[in-house]
Short mmCIF file of C-alpha atoms in Angstrom, two decimals:
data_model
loop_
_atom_site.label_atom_id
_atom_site.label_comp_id
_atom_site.label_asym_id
_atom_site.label_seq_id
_atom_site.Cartn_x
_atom_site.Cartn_y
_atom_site.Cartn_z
CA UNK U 285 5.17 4.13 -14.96
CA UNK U 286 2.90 1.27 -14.78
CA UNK U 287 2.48 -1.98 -12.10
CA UNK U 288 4.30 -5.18 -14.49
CA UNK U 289 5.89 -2.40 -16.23
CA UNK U 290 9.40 -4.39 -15.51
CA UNK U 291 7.93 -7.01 -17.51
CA UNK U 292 8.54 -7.56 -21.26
CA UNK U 293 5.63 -6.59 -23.55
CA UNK U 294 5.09 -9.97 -25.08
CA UNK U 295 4.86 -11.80 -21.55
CA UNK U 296 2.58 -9.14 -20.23
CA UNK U 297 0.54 -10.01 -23.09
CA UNK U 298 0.70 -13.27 -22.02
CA UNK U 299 -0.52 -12.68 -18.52
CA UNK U 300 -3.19 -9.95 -18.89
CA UNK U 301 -6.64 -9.91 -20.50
CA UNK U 302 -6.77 -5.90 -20.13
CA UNK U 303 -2.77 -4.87 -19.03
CA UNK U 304 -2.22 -2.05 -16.27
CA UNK U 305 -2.70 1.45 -17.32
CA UNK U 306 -0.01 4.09 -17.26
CA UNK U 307 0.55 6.97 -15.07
CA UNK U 308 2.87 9.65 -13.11
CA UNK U 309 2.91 11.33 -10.64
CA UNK U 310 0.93 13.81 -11.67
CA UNK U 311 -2.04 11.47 -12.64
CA UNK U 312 -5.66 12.07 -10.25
CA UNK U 313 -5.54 11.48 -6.77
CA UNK U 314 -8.19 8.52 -7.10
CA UNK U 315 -5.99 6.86 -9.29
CA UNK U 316 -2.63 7.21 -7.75
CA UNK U 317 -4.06 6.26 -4.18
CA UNK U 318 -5.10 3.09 -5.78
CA UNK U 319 -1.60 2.59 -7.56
CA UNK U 320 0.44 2.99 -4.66
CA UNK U 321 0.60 -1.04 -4.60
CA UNK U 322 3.21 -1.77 -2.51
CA UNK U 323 5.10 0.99 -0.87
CA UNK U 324 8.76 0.52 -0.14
CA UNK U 325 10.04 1.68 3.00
CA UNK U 326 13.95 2.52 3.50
CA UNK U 327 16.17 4.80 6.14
CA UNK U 328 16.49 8.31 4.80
CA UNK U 329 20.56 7.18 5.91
CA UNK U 330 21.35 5.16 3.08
CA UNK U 331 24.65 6.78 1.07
CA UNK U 332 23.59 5.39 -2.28
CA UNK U 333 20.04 5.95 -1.87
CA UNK U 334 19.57 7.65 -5.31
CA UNK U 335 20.79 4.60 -6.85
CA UNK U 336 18.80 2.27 -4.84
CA UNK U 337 15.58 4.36 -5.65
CA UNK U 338 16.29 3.81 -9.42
CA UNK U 339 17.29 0.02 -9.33
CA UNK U 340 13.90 -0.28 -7.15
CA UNK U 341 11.67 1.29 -9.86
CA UNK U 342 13.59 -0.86 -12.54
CA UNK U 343 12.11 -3.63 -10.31
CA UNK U 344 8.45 -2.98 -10.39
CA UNK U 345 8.59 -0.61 -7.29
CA UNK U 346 6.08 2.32 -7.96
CA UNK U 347 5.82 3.82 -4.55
CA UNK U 348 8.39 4.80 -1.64
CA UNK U 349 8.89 6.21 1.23
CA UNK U 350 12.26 7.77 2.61
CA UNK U 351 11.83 7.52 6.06
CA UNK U 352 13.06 9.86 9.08
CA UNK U 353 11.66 8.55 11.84
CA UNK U 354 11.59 5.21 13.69
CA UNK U 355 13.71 3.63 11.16
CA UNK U 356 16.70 5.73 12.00
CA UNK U 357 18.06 6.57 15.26
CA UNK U 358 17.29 9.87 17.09
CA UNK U 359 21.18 11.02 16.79
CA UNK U 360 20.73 10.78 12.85
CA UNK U 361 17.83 12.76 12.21
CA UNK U 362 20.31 15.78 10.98
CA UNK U 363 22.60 13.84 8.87
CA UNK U 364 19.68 12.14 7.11
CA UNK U 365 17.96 14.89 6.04
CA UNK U 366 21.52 16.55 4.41
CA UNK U 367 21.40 12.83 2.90
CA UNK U 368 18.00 13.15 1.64
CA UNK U 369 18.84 16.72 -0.15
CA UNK U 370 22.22 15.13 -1.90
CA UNK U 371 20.10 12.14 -2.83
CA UNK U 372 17.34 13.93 -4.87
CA UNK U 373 19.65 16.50 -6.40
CA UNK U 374 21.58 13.68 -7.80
CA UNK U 375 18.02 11.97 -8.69
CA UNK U 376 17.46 15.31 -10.56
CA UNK U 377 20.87 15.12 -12.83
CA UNK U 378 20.47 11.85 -13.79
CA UNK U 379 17.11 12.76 -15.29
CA UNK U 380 15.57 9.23 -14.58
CA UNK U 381 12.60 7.92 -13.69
CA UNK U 382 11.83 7.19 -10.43
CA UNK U 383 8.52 5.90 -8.26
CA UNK U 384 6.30 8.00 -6.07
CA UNK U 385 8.52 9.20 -3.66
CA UNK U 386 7.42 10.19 -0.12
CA UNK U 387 9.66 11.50 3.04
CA UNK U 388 8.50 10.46 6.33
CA UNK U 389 9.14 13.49 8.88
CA UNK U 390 8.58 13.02 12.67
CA UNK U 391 8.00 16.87 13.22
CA UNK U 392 5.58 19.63 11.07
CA UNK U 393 8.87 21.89 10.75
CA UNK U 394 10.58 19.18 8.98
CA UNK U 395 8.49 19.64 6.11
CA UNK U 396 8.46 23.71 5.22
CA UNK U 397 12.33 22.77 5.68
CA UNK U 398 12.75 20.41 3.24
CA UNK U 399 11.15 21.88 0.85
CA UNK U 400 12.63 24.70 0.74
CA UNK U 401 16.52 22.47 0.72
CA UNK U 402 15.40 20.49 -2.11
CA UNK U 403 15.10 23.79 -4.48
CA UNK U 404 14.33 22.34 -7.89
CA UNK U 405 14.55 18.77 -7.28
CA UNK U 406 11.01 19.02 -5.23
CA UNK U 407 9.58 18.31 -8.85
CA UNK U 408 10.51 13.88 -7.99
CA UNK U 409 8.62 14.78 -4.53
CA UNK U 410 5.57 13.14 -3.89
CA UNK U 411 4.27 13.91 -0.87
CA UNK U 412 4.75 13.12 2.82
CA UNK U 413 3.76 10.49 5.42
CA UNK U 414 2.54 12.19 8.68
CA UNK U 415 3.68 9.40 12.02
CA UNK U 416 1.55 9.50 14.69
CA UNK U 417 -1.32 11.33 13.24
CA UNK U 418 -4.20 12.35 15.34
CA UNK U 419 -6.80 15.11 15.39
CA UNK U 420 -4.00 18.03 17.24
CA UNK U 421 -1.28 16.74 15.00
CA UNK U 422 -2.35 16.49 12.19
CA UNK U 423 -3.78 20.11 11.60
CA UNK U 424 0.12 20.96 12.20
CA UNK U 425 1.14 18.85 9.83
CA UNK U 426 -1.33 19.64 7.14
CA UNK U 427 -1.09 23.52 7.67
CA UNK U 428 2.84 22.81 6.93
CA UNK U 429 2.31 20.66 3.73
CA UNK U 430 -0.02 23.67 2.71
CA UNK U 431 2.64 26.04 3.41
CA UNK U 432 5.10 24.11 1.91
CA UNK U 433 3.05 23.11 -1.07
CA UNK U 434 2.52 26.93 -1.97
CA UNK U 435 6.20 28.01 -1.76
CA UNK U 436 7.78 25.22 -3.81
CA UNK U 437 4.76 25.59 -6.51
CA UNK U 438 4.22 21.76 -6.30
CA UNK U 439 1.80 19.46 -5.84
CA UNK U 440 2.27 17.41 -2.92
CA UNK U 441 0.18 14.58 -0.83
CA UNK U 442 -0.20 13.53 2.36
CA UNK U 443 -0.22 9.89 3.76
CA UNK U 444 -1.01 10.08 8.03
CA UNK U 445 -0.47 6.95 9.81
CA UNK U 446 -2.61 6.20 12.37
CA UNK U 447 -0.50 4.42 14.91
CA UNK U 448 -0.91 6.67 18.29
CA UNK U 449 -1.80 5.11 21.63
CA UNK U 450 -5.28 7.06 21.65
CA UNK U 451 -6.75 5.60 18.87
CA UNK U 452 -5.69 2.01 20.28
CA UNK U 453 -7.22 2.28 23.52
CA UNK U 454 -10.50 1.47 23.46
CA UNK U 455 -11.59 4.47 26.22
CA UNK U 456 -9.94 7.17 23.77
CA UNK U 457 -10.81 5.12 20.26
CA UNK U 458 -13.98 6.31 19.56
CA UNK U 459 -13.27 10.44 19.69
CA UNK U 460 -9.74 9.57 17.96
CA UNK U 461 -11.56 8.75 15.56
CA UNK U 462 -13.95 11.24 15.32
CA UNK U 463 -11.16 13.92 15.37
CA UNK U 464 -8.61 12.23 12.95
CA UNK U 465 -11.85 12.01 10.12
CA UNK U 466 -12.61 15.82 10.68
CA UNK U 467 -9.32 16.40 10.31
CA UNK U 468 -9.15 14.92 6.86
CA UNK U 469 -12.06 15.75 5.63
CA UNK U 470 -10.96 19.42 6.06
CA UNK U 471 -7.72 18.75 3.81
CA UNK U 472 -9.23 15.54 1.76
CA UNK U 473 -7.54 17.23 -1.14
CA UNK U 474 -4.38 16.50 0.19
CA UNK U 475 -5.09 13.92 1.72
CA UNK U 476 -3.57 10.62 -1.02
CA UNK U 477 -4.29 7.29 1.48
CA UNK U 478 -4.18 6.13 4.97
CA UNK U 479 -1.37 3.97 6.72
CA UNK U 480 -2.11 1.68 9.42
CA UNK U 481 0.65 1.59 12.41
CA UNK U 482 0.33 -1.95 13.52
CA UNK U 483 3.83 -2.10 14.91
CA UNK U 484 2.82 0.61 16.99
CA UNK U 485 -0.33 -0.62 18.36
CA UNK U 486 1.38 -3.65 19.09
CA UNK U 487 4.07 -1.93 20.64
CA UNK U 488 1.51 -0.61 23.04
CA UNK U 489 0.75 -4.00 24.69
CA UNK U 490 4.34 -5.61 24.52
CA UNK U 491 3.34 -7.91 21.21
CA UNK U 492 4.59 -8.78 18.10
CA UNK U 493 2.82 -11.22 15.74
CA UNK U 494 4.69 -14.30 14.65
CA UNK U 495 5.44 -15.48 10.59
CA UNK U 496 2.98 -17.91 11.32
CA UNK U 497 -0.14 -15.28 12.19
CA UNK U 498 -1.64 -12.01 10.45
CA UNK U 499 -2.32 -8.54 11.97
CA UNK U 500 -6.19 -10.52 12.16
CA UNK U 501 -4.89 -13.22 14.70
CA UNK U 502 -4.35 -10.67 17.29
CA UNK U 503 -7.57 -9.50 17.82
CA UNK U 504 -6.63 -6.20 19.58
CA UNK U 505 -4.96 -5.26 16.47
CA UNK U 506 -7.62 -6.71 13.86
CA UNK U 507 -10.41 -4.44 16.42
CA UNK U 508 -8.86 -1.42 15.52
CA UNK U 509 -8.40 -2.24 11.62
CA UNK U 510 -11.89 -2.71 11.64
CA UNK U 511 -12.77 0.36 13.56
CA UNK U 512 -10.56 2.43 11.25
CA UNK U 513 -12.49 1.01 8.16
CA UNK U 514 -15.63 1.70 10.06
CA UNK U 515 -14.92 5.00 9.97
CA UNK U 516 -12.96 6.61 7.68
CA UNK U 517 -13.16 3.58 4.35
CA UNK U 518 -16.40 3.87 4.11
CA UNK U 519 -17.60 3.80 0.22
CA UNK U 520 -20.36 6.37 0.17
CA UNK U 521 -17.90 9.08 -0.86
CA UNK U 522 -16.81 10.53 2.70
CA UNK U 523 -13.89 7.20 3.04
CA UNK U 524 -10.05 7.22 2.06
CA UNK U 525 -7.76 4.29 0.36
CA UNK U 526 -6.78 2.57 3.64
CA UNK U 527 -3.59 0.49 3.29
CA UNK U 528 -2.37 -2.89 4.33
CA UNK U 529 0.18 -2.96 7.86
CA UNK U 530 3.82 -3.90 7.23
CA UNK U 531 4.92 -7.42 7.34
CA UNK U 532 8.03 -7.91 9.21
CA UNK U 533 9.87 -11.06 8.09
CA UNK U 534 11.88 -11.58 5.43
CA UNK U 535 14.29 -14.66 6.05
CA UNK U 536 13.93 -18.27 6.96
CA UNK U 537 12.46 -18.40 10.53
CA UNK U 538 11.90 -21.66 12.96
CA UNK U 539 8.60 -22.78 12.26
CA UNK U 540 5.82 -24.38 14.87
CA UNK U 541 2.77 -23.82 12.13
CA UNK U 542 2.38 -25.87 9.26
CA UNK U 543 2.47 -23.90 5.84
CA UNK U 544 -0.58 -22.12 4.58
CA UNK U 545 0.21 -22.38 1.00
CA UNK U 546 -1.77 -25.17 -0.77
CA UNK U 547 -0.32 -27.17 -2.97
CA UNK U 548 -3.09 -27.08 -5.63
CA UNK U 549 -2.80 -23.70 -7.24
CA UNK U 550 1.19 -24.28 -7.46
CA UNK U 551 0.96 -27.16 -10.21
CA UNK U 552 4.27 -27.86 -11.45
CA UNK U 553 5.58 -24.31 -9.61
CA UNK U 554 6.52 -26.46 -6.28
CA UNK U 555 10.02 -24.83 -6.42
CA UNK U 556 8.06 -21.25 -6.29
CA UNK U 557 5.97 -22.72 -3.59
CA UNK U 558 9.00 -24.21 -1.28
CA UNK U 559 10.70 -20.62 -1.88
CA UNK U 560 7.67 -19.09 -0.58
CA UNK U 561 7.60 -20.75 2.39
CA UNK U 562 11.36 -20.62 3.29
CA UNK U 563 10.84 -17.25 3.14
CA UNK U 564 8.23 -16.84 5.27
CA UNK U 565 5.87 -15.34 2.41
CA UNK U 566 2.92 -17.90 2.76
CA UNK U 567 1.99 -15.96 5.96
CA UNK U 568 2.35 -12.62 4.09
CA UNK U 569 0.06 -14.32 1.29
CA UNK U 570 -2.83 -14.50 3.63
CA UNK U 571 -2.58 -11.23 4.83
CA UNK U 572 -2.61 -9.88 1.54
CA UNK U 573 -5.56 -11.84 1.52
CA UNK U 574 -7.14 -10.65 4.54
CA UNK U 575 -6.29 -6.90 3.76
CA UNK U 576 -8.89 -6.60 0.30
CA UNK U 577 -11.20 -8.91 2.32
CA UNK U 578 -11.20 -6.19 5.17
CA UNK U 579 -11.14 -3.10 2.92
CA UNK U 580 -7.54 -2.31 2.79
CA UNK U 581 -5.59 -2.03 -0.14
CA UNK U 582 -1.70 -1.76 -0.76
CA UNK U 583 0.67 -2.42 1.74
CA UNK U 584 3.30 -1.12 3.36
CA UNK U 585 6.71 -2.70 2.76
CA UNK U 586 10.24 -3.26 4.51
CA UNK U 587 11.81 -5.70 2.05
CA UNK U 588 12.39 -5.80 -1.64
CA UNK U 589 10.68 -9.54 -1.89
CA UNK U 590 7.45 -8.04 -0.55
CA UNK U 591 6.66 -6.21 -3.50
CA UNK U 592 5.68 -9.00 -6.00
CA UNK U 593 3.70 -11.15 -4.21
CA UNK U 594 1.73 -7.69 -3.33
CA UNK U 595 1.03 -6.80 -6.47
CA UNK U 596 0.11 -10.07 -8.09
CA UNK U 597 -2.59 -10.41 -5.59
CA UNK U 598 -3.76 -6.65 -6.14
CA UNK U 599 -4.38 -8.22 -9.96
CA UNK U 600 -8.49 -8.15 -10.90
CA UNK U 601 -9.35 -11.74 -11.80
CA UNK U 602 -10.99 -12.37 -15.28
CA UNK U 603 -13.73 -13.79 -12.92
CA UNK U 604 -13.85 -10.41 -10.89
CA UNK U 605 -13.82 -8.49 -13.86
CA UNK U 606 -16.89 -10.12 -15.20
CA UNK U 607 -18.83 -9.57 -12.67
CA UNK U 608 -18.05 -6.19 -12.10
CA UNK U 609 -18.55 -5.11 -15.64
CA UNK U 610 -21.56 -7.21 -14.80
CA UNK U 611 -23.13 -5.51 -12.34
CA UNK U 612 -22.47 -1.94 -13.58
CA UNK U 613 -23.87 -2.08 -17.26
CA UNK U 614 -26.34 0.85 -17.36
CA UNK U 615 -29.52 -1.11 -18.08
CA UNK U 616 -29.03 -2.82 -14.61
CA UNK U 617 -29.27 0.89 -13.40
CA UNK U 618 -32.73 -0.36 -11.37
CA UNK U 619 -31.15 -3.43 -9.23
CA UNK U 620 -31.78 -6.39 -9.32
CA UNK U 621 -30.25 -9.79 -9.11
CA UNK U 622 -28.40 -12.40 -11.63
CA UNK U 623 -26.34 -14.93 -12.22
CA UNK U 624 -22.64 -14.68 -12.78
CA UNK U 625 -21.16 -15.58 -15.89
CA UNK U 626 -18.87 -18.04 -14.28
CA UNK U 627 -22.55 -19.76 -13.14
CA UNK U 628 -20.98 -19.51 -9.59
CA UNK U 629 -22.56 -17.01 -7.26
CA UNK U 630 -25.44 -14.38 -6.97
CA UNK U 631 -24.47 -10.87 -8.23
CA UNK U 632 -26.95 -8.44 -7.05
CA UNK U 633 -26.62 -5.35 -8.11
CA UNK U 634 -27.36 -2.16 -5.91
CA UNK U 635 -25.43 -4.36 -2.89
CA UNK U 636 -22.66 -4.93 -4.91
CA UNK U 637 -22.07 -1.64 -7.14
CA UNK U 638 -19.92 -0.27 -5.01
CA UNK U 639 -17.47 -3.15 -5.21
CA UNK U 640 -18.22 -3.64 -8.18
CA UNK U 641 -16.68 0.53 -9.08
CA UNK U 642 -13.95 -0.27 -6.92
CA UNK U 643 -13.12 -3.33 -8.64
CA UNK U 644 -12.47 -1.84 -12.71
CA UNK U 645 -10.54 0.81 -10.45
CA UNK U 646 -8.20 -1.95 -9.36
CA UNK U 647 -8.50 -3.05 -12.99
CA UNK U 648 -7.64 0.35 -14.35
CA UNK U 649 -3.79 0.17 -12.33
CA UNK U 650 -2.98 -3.23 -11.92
CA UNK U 651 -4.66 -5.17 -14.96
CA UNK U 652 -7.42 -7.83 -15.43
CA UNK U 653 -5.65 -11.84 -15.46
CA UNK U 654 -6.04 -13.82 -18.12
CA UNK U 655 -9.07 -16.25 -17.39
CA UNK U 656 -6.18 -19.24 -17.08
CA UNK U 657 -3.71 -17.39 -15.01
CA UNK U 658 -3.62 -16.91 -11.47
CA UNK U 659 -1.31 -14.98 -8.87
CA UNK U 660 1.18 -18.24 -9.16
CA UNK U 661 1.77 -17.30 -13.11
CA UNK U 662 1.92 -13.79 -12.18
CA UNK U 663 4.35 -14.05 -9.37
CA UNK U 664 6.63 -16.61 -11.51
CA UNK U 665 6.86 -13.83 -14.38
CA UNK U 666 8.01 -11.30 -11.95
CA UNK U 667 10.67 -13.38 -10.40
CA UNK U 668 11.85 -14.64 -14.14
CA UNK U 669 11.90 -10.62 -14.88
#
């Protein structure tokens, strides 16, 4: 699979200076936590969920996540995961291919259980996503993936979200913290990305952000992503791929904030842009935005119209791209600083390696832009595909 891969050849050409690379699930764990993009969430309940899993890959969809928990009620848990089995089994027989697939369990036991009911049709499992993961939990959870992963003799990941009460409260936040990164760090192997809760924490006080605002704009919330970062995405080796909090809205919504889509990068695209903005996706825009500018990458995803705009602003700029390759040729292995190649801004070079690596990563699974197009060319292809 590959992020545009929906695309035709000739108008990726088009759109890409260096295209998106290929890769599977069993590519390296840097890479795939990197090409997780946008991960597509949907109830473990759906009847025709084997179908909807391949029509969602046709669609550029590389990663989802079959979930079990607070997306389906309490009185379904048992009928779901029958569901799930049918679902993969007839995944296996029709032999196609399908994204990164992930279960999300509420309970360790869930796990060693499934596993062991999905027989031969494990092989299309990726991993698992671990709710409500703290220091106590999560051991449980990762001692079951273990377990599970040496029985069925396949690889699989986990993907903790960090969402519980402790690690929102500032009294507890600090040695949540603390716990949740030992606990990692002991299983980092397994361990594939990070999720980030934020319905959860904002459950905790009785909010719930508007279209209008980002996770950022409530600052209890946007305290905790940065504390998170702080600790476990930090880029000296020890951090994880941290990914971007759902976005909630998908359909036109009563407005009291103007729109935050300028008109100037649109061009002759003003139908795109008014679409945009019916839909409520100019506020998702920005918090793409505010996701890579606060370390996060990826997203996760409740709506089949998130996807695109997610991964056209994951795209490496040609001007990025130039200054990364910039910055990391090996005779600039001593520092120093210099001027971009778009005459623009200071790259200096031991301050900004590290982006700089993490950048041509990003460039590696989602594809270096064409120095005249922009995330408005790039979405327009993907809704013409």
């Amino acid at each position: 699979m590959r992020h545009f891969g929906h695309i035709s050849p000739a108008v990726r050409e088009s759109l890409f200076f260096r295209e998106p690379c290929e890769f599977d699930a069993g590519s390296s764990s840097r890479l795939l936590s990197t090409a997780l993009g946008a991960t597509l969430y949907s109830p473990a309940t759906r009847p025709r969920l084997a179908e909807d899993v391949i029509k969602q890959g046709g669609q550029g969809v590389v990663s989802m996540v079959l979930c079990l928990e607070d997306s389906i009620d309490d009185a379904e848990v048992v009928g779901a995961e029958a569901n799930l089995v049918r679902q993969f089994a007839d995944l296996e027989a029709r032999d196609a291919e399908v994204p990164l697939l992930f279960i999300r369990v509420r309970e360790p036991e869930q796990i060693t259980d499934l596993v062991r009911r999905l027989g031969s049709s494990v092989r299309l499992l990726s991993g698992f996503v671990l709710p409500k993961f703290t220091e106590e939990r999560g051991e449980l959870f990762l001692e079951a993936l273990t377990a599970a992963e040496a029985s069925g003799g396949h690889r699989l990941f986990a993907m903790p979200v960090l969402e519980s009460p402790e690690l929102l409260h500032l009294e507890t936040r600090g040695e949540t913290l603390r716990g949740i990164s030992r606990t990692v760090d002991k299983y980092r192997d397994r361990v594939l990305a990070l999720r980030l809760g934020v319905t959860d924490f904002c459950s905790a006080y009785g909010l719930r952000r508007a279209p209008d605002m980002t996770a950022y704009d409530v600052q209890i919330v946007g305290a905790v992503i940065g504390d998170v970062v702080n600790v476990l995405g930090r880029s000296d080796g020890t951090g994880f791929t941290i990914t971007g909090p759902v976005w909630e809205y998908f359909r036109l919504q009563e407005r009291m904030f103007k729109p935050q889509l300028r008109r100037s990068p649109f061009g002759q695209a003003e139908e795109l842009r008014t679409a945009l903005i019916e839909h409520d996706l100019d506020g998702l825009l920005r918090e793409i935005e505010l996701d890579r500018a606060n370390g996060l990458l990826g997203k996760t995803c409740i709506h089949p119209s998130h996807i695109l705009p997610v991964h056209a602003l994951s795209v490496v700029s040609h001007e990025e791209y130039t200054d990364a390759q910039d910055i990391l040729r090996p005779e600039r292995g001593g520092g120093g600083v210099l001027r971009s190649a778009y005459t623009n801004k200071m790259n200096e070079v031991k301050p900004h390696r590290a982006w700089a690596e993490r950048t041509l990563l990003r460039a590696d699974v989602f594809g270096v832009a064409r120095e005249d197009v922009g995330f408005v060319e790039l979405l327009a292809a993907g809704v013409t595909a």
